[in-house]
Coordinates of C-alpha atoms and ligand atoms in Angstrom, one line a residue:
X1 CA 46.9 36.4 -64.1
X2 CA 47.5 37.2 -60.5
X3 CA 50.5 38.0 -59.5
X4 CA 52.5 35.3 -57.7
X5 CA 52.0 35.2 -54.0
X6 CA 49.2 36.8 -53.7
X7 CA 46.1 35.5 -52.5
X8 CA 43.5 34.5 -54.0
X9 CA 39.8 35.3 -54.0
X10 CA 37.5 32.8 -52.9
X11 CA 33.8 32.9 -53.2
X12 CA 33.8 33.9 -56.7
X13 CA 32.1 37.3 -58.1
X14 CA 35.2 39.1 -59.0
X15 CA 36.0 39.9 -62.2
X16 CA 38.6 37.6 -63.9
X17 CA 40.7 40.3 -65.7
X18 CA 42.4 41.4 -62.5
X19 CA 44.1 39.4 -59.4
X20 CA 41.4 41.6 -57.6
X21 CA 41.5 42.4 -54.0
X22 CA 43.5 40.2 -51.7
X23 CA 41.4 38.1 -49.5
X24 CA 42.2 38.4 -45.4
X25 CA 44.1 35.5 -43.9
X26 CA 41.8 34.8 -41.2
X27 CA 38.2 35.0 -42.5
X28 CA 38.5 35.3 -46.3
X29 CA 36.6 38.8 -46.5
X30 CA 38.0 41.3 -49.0
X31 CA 39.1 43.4 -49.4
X32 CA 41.9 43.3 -47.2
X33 CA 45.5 44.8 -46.3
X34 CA 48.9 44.3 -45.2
X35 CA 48.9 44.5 -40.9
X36 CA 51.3 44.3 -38.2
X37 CA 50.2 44.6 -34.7
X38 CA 53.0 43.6 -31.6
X39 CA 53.0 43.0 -28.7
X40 CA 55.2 43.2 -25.3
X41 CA 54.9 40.8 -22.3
X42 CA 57.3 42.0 -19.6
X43 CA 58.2 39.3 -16.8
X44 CA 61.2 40.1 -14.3
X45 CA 63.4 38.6 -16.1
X46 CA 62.1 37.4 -19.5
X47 CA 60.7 39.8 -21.9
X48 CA 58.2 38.0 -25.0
X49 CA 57.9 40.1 -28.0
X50 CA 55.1 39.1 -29.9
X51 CA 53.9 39.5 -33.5
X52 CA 50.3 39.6 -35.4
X53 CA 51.3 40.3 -39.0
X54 CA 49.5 39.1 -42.7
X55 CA 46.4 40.4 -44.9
X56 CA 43.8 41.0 -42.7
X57 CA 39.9 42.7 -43.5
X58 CA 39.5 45.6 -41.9
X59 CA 37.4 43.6 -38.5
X60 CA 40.2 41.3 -38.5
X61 CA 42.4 43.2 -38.1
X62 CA 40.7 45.4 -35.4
X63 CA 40.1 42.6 -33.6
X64 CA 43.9 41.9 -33.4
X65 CA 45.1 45.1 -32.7
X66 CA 42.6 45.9 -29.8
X67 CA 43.5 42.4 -28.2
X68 CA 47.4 43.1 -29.0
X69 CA 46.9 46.2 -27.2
X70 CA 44.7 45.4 -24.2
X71 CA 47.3 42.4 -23.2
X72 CA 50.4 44.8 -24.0
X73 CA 48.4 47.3 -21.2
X74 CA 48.6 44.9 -19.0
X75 CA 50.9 42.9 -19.1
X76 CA 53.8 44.8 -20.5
X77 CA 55.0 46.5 -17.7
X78 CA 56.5 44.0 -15.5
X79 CA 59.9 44.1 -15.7
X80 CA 63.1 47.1 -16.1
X81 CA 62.9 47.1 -20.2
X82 CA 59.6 46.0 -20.0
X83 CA 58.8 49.2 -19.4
X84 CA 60.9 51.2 -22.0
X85 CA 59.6 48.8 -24.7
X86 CA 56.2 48.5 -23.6
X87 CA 55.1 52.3 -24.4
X88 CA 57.2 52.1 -28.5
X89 CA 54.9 48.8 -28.6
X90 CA 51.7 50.6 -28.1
X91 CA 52.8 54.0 -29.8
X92 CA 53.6 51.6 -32.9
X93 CA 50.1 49.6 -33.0
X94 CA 48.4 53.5 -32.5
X95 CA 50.5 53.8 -36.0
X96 CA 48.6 50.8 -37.7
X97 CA 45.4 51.6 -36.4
X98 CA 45.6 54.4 -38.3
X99 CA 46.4 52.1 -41.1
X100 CA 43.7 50.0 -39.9
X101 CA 41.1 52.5 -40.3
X102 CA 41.8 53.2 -44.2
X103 CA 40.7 49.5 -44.8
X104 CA 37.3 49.8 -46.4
X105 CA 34.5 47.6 -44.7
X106 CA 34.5 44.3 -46.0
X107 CA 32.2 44.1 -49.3
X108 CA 32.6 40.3 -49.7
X109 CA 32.2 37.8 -47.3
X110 CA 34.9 35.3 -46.3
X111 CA 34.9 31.7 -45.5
X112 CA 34.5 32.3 -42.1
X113 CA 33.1 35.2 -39.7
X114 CA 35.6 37.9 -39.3
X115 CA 36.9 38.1 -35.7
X116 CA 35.1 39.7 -32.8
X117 CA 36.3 43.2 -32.6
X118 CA 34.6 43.4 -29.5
X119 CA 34.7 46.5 -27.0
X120 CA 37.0 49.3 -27.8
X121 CA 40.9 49.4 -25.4
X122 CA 39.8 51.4 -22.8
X123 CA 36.5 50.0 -22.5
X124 CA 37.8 46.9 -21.5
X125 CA 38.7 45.8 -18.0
X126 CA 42.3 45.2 -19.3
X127 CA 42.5 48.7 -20.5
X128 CA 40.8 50.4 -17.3
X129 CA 43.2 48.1 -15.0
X130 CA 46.1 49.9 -17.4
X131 CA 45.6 53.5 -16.4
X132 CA 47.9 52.5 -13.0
X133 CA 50.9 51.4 -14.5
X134 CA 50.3 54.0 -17.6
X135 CA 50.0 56.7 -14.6
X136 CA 53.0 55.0 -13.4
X137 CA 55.3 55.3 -16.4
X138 CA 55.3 59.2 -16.1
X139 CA 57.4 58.5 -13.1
X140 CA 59.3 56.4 -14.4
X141 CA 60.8 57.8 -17.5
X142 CA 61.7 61.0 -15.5
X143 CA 63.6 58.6 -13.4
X144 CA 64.8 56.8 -15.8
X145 CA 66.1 60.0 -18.3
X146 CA 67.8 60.9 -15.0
X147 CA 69.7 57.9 -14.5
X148 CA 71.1 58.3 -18.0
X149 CA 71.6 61.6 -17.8
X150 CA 73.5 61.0 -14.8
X151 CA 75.3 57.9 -16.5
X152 CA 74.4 55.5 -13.5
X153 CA 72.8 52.9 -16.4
X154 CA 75.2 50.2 -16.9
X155 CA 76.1 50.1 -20.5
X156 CA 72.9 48.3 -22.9
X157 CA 75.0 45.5 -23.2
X158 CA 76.5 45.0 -19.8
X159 CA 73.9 42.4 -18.3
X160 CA 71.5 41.8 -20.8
X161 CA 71.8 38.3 -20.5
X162 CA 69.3 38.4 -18.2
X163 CA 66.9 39.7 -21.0
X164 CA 65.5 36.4 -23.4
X165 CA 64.8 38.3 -26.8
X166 CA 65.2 34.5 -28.7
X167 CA 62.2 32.8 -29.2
X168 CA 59.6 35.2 -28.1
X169 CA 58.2 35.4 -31.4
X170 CA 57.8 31.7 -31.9
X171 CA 55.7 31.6 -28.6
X172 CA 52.6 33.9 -30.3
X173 CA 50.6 30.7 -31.6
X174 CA 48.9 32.8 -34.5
X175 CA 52.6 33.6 -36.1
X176 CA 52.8 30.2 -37.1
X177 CA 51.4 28.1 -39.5
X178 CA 51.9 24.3 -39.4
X179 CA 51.0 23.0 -42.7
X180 CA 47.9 20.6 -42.3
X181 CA 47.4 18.0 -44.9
X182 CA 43.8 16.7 -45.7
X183 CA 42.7 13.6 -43.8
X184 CA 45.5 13.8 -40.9
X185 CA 44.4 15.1 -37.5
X186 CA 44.9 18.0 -35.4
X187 CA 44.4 19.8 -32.4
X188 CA 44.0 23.3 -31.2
X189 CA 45.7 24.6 -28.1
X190 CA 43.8 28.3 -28.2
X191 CA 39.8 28.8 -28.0
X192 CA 38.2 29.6 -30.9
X193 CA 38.1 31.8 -33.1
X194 CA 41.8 32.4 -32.1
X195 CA 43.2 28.8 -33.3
X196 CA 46.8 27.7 -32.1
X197 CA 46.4 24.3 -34.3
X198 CA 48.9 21.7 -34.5
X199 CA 49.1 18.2 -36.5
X200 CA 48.5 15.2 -33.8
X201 CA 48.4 11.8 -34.9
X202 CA 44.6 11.0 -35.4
X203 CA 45.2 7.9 -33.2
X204 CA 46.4 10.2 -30.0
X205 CA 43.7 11.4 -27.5
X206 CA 44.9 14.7 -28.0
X207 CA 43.8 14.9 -31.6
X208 CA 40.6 16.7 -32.0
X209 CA 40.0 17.3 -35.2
X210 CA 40.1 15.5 -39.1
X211 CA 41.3 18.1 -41.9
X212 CA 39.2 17.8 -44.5
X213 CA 39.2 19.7 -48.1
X214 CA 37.4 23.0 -48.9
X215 CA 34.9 22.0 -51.3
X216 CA 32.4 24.2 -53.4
X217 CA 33.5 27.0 -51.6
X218 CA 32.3 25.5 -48.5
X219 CA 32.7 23.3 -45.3
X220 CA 30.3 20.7 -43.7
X221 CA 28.1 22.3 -41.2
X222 CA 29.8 22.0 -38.1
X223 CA 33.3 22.3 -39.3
X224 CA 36.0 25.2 -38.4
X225 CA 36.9 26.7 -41.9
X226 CA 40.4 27.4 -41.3
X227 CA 43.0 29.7 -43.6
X228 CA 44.9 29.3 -46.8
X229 CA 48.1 29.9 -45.0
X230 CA 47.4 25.7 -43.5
X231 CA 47.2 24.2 -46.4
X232 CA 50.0 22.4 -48.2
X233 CA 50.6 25.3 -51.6
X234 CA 48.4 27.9 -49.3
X235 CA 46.4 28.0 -51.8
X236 CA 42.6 27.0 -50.2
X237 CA 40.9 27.0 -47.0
X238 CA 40.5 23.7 -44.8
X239 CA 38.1 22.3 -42.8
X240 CA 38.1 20.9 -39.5
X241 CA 35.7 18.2 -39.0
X242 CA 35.7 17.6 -34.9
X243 CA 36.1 14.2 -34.0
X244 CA 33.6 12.0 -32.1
X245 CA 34.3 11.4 -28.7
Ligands
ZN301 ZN1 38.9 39.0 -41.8

């Protein structure tokens, strides 16, 4: 009897006495474990804190963190608490990569392909361009320790208005999961295999897509499987059949 909440396997093969593994959210693969990654966009005056967190297979959730952390580089510096919050972001993803790392490989295959890892942080151009503001921050926190040591910061709450820390979250399009019901349309605002999907009326030009069941275990050539976490009782994968013209 699994235990409720947790998700299920799909694929079949595991042995029905236990609830098993837990499946990852975005390809299905097992086995697969509880991850956060964040995020920090600093910009003057707004800040966006951003959130990856679910059951993710051990290349899933790679794949997050090294994108989470090669944008944070980059662009997490650009503002005054920007770039206090910016370096706990990073030192707190290096915490659940270690995490990361104690996932076993995945043993059985999702619905999907598992996200690209792709190249490693500092292999990237994002994480090469980082080295200058990371070179940067030295200076800065010794100027900034200063100032509070010398008690010339006004007071955390003096003019934080300035700082937005409502609905930063909401903005990371992979935190939330519109419920899609089979036969409606939608349409996705992010590039694959990153989906930002949202219902749209199947009549609208906008609508790209007709959500269709998971059926043996399977979609139509052609189709974007989609996760658990869209469907009505998350309980099954979708499919997304793209529309014609
Ligand atoms: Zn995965």
């Amino acid at each position: 009897m699994p235990a409720p909440g947790r998700p299920q396997q799909y694929g079949g093969g595991m042995p029905a006495g236990g609830p098993g593994p837990a499946a990852c959210q975005i390809c299905g693969a097992a086995p697969a474990a509880p991850v956060t990654v964040r995020g920090h966009q600093g910009m003057v005056v707004i800040m966006k804190f951003l959130k990856r967190e679910g059951l993710f297979c051990r290349t899933c959730a790679l794949a997050s963190f090294r994108d989470m952390q090669a944008e944070t580089m980059v662009l997490g510096w650009w503002g005054p608490l920007s770039l206090v919050i910016t370096p706990f972001t990073l030192l707190a993803n290096l915490g659940a990569l270690s995490g990361i790392r104690r996932i076993p490989e995945p043993f059985a295959p999702g619905f999907r392909p598992p996200l690209d890892p792709g190249k490693p942080v500092f292999k990237r151009p994002a994480g090469i361009l980082a080295l200058i503001p990371m070179g940067l921050l030295g200076l800065t926190v010794f100027a900034f320790t200063l100032l509070v040591i010398v008690g010339a910061v006004v007071g955390p709450s003096g003019e934080s208005s300035e700082s937005s820390e409502g609905g930063g979250l909401s903005d990371y399009p992979n935190q939330v999961y519109p419920t899609l019901t089979v036969g409606s349309c939608a349409r996705n605002d992010r590039t694959w295999p990153y989906e930002d999907l949202k219902p749209e009326p199947c009549g609208s030009s906008a609508a790209q897509y007709r959500v269709d069941s998971w059926t043996n275990d399977t979609c139509t050539s052609g189709d974007h499987s989609i996760g658990p976490m869209y469907s009505k009782d998350h309980d099954k994968p979708l499919c997304l059949r793209p529309l014609k013209g």
